[in-house]
Coordinates of C-alpha atoms in Angstrom, one line a residue:
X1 CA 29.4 -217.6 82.4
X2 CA 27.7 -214.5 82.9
X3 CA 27.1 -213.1 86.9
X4 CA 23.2 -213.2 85.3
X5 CA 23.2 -216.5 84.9
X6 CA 24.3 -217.3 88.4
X7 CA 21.9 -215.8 90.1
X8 CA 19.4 -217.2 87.7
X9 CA 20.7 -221.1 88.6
X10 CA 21.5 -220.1 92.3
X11 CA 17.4 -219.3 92.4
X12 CA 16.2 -222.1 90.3
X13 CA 18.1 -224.8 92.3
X14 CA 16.8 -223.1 95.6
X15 CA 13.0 -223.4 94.6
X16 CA 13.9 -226.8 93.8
X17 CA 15.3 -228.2 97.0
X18 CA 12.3 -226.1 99.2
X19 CA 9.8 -227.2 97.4
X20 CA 10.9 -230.7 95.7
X21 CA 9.3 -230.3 92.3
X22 CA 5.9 -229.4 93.6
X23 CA 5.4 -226.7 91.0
X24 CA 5.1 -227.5 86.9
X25 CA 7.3 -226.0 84.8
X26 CA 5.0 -222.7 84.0
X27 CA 4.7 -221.8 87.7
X28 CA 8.6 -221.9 88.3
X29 CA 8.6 -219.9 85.5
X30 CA 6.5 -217.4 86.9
X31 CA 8.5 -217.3 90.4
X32 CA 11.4 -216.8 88.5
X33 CA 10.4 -214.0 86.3
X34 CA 11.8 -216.3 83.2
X35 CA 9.9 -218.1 80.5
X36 CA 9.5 -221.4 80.2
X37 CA 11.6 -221.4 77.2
X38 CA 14.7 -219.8 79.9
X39 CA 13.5 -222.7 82.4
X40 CA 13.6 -225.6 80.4
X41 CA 17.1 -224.2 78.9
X42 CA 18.3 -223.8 82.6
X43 CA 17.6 -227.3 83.5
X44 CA 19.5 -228.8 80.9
X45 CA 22.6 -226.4 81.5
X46 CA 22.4 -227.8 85.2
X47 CA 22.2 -231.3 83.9
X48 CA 25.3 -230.9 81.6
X49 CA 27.1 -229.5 84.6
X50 CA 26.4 -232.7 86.2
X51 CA 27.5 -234.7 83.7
X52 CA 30.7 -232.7 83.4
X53 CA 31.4 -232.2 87.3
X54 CA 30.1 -235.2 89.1
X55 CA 31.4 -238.4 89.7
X56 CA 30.1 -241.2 87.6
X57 CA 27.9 -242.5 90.1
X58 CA 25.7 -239.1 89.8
X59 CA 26.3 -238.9 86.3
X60 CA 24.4 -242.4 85.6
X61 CA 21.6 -241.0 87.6
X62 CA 21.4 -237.4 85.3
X63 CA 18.5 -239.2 83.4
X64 CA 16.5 -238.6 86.3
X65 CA 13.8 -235.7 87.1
X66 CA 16.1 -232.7 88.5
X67 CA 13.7 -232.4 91.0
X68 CA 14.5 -236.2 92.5
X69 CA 18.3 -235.0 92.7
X70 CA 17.7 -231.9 95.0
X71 CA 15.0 -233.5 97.0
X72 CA 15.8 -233.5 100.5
X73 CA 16.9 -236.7 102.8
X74 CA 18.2 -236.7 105.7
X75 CA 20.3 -239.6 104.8
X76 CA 22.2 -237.8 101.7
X77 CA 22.4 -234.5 102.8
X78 CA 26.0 -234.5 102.6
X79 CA 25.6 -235.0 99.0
X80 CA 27.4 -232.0 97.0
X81 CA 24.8 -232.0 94.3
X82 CA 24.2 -228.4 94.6
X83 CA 28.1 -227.2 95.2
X84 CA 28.5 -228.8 91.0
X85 CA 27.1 -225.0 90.4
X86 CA 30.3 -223.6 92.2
X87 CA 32.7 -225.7 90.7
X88 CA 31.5 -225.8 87.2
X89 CA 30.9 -221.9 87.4
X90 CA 33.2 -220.2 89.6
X91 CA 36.2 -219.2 87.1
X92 CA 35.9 -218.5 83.3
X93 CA 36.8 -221.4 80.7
X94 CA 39.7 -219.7 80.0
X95 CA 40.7 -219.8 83.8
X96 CA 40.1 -223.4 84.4
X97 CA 41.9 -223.9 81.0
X98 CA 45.2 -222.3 81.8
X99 CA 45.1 -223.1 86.1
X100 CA 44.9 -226.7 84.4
X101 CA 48.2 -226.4 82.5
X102 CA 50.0 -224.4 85.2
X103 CA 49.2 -227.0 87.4
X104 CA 50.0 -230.0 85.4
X105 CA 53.5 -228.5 84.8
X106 CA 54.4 -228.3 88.1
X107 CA 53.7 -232.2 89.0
X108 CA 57.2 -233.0 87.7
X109 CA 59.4 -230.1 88.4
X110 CA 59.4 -226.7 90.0
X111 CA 59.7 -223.8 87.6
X112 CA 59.3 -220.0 87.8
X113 CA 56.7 -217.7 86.4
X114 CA 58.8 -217.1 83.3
X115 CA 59.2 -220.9 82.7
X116 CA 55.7 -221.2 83.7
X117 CA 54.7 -218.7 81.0
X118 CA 56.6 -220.4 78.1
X119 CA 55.0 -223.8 78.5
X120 CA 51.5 -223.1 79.4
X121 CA 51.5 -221.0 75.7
X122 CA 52.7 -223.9 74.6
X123 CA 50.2 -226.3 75.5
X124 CA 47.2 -224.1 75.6
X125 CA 44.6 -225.0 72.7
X126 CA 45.2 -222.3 69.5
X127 CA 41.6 -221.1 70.3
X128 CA 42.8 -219.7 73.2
X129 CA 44.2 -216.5 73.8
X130 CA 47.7 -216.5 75.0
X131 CA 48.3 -215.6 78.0
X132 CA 51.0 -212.5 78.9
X133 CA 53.5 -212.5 82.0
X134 CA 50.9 -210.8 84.2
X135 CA 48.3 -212.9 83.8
X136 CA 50.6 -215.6 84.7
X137 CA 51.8 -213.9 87.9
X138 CA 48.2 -213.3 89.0
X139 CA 47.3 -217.1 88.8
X140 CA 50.6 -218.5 90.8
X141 CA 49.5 -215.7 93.5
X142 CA 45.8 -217.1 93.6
X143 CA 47.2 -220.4 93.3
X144 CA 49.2 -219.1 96.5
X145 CA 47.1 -218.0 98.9
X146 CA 44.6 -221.0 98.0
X147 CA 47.5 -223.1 99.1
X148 CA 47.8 -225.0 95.8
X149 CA 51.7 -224.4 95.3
X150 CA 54.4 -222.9 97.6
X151 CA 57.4 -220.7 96.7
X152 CA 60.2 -222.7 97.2
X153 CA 63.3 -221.5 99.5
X154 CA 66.0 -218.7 97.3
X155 CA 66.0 -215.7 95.8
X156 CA 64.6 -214.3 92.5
X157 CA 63.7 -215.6 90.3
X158 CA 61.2 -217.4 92.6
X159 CA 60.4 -221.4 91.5
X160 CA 56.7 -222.3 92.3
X161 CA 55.9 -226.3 93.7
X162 CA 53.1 -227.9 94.0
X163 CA 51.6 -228.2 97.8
X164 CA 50.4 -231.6 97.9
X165 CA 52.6 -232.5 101.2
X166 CA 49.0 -233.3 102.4
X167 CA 48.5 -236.7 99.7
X168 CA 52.3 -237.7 100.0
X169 CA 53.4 -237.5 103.8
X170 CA 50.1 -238.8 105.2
X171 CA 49.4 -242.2 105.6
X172 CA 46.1 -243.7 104.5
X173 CA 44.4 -243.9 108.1
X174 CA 45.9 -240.4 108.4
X175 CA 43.8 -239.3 105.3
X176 CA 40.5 -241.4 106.4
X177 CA 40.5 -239.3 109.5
X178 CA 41.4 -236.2 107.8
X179 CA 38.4 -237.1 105.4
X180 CA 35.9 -237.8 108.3
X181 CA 36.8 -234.6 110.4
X182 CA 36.5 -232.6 107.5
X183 CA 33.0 -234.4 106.4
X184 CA 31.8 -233.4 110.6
X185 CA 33.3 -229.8 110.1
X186 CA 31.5 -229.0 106.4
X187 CA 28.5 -230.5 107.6
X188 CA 28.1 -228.6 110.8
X189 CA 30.0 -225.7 110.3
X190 CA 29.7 -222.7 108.1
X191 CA 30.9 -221.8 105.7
X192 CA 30.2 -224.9 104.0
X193 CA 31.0 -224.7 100.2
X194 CA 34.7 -225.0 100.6
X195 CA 35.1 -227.4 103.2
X196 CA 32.3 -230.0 100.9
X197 CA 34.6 -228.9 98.1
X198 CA 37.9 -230.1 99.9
X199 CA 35.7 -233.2 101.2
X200 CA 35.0 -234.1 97.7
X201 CA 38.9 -233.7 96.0
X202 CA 40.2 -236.0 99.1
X203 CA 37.8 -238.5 98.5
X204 CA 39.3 -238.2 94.8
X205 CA 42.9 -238.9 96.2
X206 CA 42.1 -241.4 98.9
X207 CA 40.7 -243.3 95.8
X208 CA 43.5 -242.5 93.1
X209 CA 46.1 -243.8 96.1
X210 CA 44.7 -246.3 97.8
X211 CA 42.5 -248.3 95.7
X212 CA 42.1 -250.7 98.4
X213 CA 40.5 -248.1 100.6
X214 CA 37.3 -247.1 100.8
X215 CA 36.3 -243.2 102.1
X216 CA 32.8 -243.5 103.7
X217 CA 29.8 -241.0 105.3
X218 CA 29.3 -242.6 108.8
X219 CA 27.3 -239.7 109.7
X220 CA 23.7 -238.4 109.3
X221 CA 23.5 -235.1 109.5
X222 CA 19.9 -234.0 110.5
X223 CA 19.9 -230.4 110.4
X224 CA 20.2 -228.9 106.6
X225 CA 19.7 -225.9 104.9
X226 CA 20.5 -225.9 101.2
X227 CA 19.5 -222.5 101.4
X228 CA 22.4 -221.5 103.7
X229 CA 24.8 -223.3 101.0
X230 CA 23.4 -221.5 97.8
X231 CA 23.6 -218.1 99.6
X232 CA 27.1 -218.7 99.9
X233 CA 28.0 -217.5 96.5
X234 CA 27.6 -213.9 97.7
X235 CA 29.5 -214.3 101.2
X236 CA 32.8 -213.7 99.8
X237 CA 32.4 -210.9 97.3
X238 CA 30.2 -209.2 100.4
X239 CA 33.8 -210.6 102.8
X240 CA 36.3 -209.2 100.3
X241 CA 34.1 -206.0 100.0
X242 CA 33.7 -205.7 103.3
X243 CA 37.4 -205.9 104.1
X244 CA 38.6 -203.4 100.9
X245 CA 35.7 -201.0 102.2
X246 CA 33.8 -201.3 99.1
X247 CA 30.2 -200.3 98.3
X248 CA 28.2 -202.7 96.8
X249 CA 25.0 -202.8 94.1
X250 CA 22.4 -205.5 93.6
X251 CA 19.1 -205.8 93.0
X252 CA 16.6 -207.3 95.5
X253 CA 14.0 -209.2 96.1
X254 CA 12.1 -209.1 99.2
X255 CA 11.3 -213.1 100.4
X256 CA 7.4 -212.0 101.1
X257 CA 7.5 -211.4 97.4
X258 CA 5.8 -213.7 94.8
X259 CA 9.0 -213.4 92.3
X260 CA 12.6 -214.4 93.2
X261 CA 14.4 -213.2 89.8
X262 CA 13.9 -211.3 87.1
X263 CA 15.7 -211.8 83.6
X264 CA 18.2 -209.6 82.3
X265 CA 16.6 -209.2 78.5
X266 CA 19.9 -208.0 76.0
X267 CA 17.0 -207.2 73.3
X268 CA 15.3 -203.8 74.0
X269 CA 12.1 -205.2 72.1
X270 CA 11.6 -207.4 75.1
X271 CA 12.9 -205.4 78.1
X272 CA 10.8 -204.9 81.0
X273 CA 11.1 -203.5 84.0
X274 CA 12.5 -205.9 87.0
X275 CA 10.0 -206.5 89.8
X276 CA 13.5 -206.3 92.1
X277 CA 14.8 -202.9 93.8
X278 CA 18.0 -201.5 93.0
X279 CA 20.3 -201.0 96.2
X280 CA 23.8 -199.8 97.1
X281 CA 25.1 -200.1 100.3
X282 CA 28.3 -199.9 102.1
X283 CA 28.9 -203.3 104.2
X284 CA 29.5 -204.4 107.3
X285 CA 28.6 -207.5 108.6
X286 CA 27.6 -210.6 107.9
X287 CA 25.5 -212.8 110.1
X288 CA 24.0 -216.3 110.0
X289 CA 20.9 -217.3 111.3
X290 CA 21.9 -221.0 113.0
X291 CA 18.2 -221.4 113.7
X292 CA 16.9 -220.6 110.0
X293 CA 19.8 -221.4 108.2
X294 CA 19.4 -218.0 106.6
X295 CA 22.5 -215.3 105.9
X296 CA 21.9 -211.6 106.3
X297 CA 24.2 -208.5 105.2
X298 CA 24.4 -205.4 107.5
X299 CA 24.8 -202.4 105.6
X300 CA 25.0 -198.3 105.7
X301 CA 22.6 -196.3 103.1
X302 CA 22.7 -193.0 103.1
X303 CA 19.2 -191.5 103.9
X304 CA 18.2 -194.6 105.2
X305 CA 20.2 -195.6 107.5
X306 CA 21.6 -198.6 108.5
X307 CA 20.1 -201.7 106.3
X308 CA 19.7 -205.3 106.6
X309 CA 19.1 -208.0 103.5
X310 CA 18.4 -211.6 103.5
X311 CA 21.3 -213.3 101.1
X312 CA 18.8 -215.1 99.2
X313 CA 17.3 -212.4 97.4
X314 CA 20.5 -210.6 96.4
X315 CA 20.9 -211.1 92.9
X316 CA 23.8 -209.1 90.4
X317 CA 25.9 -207.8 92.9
X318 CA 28.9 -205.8 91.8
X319 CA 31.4 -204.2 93.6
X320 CA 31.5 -200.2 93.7
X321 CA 33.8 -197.6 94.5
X322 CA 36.1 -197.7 98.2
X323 CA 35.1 -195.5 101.5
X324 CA 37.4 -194.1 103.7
X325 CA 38.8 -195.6 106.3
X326 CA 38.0 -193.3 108.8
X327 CA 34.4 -193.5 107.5
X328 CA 34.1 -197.1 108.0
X329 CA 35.0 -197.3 110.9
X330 CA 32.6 -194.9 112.0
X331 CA 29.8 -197.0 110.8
X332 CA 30.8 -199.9 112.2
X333 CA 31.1 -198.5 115.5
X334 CA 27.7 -196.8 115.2
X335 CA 26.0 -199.9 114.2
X336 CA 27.9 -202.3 117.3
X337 CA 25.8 -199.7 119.4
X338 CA 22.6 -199.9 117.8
X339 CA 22.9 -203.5 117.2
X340 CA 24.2 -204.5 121.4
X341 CA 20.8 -206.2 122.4
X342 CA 20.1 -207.3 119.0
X343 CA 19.0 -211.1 119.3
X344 CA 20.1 -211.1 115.8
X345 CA 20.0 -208.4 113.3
X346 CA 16.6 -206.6 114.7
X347 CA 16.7 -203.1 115.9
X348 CA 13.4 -202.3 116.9
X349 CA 13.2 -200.5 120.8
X350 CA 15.1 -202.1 123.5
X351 CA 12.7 -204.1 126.3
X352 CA 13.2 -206.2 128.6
X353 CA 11.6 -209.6 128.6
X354 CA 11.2 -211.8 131.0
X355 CA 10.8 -215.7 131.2
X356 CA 9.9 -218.3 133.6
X357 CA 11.2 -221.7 132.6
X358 CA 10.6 -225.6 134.5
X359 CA 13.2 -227.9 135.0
X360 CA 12.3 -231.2 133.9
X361 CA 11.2 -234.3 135.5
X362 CA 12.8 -235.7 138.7
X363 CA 15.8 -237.7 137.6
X364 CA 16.0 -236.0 134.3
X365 CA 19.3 -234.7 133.3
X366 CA 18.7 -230.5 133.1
X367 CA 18.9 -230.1 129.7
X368 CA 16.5 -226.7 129.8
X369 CA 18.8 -225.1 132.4
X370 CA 22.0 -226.3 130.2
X371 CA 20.3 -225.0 126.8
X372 CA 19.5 -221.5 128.3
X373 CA 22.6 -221.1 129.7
X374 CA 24.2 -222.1 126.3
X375 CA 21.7 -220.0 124.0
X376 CA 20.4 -217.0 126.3
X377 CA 22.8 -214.8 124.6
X378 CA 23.4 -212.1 127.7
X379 CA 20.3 -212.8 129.6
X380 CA 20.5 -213.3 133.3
X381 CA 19.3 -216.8 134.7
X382 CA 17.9 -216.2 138.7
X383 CA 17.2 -219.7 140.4
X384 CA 13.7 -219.2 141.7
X385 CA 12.0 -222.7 142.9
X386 CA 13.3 -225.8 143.1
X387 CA 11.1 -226.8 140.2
X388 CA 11.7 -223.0 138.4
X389 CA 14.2 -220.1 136.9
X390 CA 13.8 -216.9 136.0
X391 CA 15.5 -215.4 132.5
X392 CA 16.0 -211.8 131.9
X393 CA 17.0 -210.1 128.8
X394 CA 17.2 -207.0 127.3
X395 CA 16.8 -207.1 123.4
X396 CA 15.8 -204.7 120.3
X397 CA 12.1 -206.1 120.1
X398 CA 10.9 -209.5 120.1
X399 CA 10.3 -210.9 116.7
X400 CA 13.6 -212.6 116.9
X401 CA 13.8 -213.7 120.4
X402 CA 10.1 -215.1 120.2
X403 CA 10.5 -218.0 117.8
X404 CA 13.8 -219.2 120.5
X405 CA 11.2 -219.2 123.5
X406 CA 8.3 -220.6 121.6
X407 CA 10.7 -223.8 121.1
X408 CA 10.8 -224.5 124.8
X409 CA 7.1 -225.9 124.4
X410 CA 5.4 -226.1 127.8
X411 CA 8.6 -225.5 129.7
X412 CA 9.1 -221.5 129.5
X413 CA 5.9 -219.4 130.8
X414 CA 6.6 -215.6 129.0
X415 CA 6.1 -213.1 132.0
X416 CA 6.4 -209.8 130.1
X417 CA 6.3 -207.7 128.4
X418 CA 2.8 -207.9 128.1
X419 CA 2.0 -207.8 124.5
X420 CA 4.7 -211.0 123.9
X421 CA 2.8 -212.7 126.6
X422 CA -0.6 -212.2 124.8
X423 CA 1.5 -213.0 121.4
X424 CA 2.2 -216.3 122.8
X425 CA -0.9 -217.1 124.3
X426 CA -3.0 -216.7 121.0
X427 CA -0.6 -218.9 118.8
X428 CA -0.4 -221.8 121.8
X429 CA -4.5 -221.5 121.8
X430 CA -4.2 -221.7 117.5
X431 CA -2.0 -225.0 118.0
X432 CA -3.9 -226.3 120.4
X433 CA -6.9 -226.4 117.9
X434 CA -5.4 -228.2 114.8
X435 CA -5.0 -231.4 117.2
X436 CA -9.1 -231.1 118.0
X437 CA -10.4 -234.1 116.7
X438 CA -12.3 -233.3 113.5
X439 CA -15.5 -235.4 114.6
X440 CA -16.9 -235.5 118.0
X441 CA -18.1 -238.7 118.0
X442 CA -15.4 -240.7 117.2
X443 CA -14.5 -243.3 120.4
X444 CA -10.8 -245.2 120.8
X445 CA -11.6 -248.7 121.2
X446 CA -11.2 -250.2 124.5
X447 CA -7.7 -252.4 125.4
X448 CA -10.0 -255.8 125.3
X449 CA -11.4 -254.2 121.9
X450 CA -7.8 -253.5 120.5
X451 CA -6.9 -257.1 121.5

């Protein structure tokens, strides 16, 4: 499938899972820059996928709305509804058809790449177009560094066998507990996609082998961000890019914008210009945002500077030409000094802020002590009181910092700088009135009333 398409799906399924089918079908349209001819046809790709991809418990449930599949619970947020994208769209047909045969062959025997070559033309479907000895090569090296198959011990010609030392030298409470740590790690860690990936296939073979067994979720996972997980289908072009020191090209679009997309229109009858903005960047980091669940790219452009760009609204990105070495080093090392009391990725002026936090209750285990000491980043913690501390902190302005300190509730007290303290002030006062009671004269019942 087209790179276009992608993005297109990536951006439909994430205004999906925020919003759980609270728009109608003409205002995703409109937020995706699409009609709702494109929309309805979008839906029903992503319902085939399911279909094809998921396991036949999900695909009984395709009938229903898409909308009820991505909606968020905390008690199936492991589920890898929205990975089936990934997997169904990752590598060409022709790729999945011929890693297929490779694969296949290699279940019985080892063989080398010229072996390898000579059966997979002869079982590939005539539509196909046979493969050459390079092409060959190329898919036993990805299959490689994957860890799929291993070269096996000898000279040239090399013989290729499959890795699957994993399914046949474990036993099956060895594979359970594999399954469960990787279910904690994919679910709390990040990257996600391939560890829910992995989760899936050894659910697959704990099945296949041991029919008797049963691999189960015994975990909730209360913190998720489908968002994070979608975004991932940039994080390794912008990795690989990254390490080859490649520029990069998309087209963006901001998050305070009303459009998240904008169709790619093949007919020049119905082109129109995208509402998007065309960048190209050389990159250089990537950063999550643990509290947000959001991904941001770093980046060096020219005139203006160093750059940063939220993940979700990167759309057709496409690698560019390489950078010199010497080049990229530079700008990394340039941007590590800019970016040294970034909370995160801000770079406004550095200021110090200061904060007083209470401990809490008598008795109470000193969990605000524990999580500032965990979270405060470099800050500087100065036992004050026996009922106080002071944190210090230097940072590159306080839009990022101000959302972590607003969190402690009525145990931090913002000493400066002064505009921060004000900031927090008005927005505590703004709380404070939504929980006003509405009427003045409504009266609680008395405890003999309640009775």
């Amino acid at each position: 499938m087209a790179r276009e398409s992608f993005d297109k799906e990536i951006q439909f399924l994430r205004m999906l899972s925020l919003t759980s089918g609270a728009y109608n079908r003409k205002q995703y349209a409109e937020r995706l820059g699409i009609s709702v001819h494109t929309f309805d046809k979008t839906q029903r790709r992503l319902k085939e996928i399911m279909q094809t991809v998921a396991d036949q418990r999900l695909g009984a449930e395709a009938s229903r709305e898409m909308a009820d599949l991505v909606r968020f619970q905390y008690g199936e947020s492991a589920e890898p509804m929205l990975l089936f994208l990934y997997r169904a769209k990752s590598m060409k047909e022709t790729e999945v058809q011929r890693l297929s045969v490779l694969l296949k062959i290699l279940q019985d025997n080892a063989a080398t790449a010229m072996e390898l070559l000579d059966a997979c033309c002869a079982d590939l479907p005539e539509e196909l177009a046979l493969p050459d000895e390079k092409t060959i090569r190329s898919d036993l090296k990805y299959l490689e560094e994957v860890g799929v198959i291993r070269k096996e011990p000898g000279g040239r010609p090399y013989r290729y066998a499959l890795q699957q030392d994993m399914l046949t030298k474990l036993t099956v409470e060895e594979q359970l507990e594999l399954y469960d740590f990787v279910d904690i790690m994919a679910n709390t860690q990040v990257p996600s996609v391939q560890g829910y990936l992995l989760r899936d296939s050894l659910k697959k073979a704990i099945t296949a082998n041991f029919p008797q067994e049963e691999a189960t979720e015994p975990y909730i996972y209360k913190y998720h961000y489908y968002s994070r997980i979608l975004d991932e289908a940039h994080l390794y072009t912008l990795l690989g890019a990254i390490r080859q020191r490649k520029r990069v090209q998309f087209l963006y679009f901001s998050p305070k914008k009303p459009s998240s997309y904008s169709s790619q229109n093949t007919n020049p009858r119905f082109e129109r210009e995208a509402s998007g903005q065309s960048n190209r960047i050389v990159p250089l980091e990537v950063i999550y945002d643990h509290q947000y669940g959001r991904w941001y790219v770093i980046g060096y452009q020219g005139r203006r500077g160093y750059v940063k760009f939220r993940m979700e609204g990167i759309t057709q990105l496409e690698e560019q030409d390489s950078v010199e070495e010497e080049y990229m080093l530079e700008l990394k090392q340039q941007w590590t000094e800019i970016s040294r009391y970034s909370w995160l990725v801000d770079t406004g002026n550095t200021m110090t802020v200061q904060a007083r936090f209470f401990h809490p209750g008598h008795g109470q285990r000193n969990f605000i002590l524990d999580r500032v000491r965990l979270q405060g980043q470099w800050g500087t913690i100065t036992p004050e009181t026996d009922h106080t501390f002071l944190y210090e902190i230097q940072v590159n302005g306080i839009t990022e910092i101000k959302p972590w300190l607003r969190s402690f509730g009525s145990s931090c007290e913002v000493i400066a700088p002064l505009r921060l303290r004000q900031e927090m002030i008005k927005e505590w006062k703004e709380i404070a009135a939504y929980y006003e009671p509405v009427r003045e004269d409504v009266q609680l019942p008395d405890d003999d009333e309640a009775e």
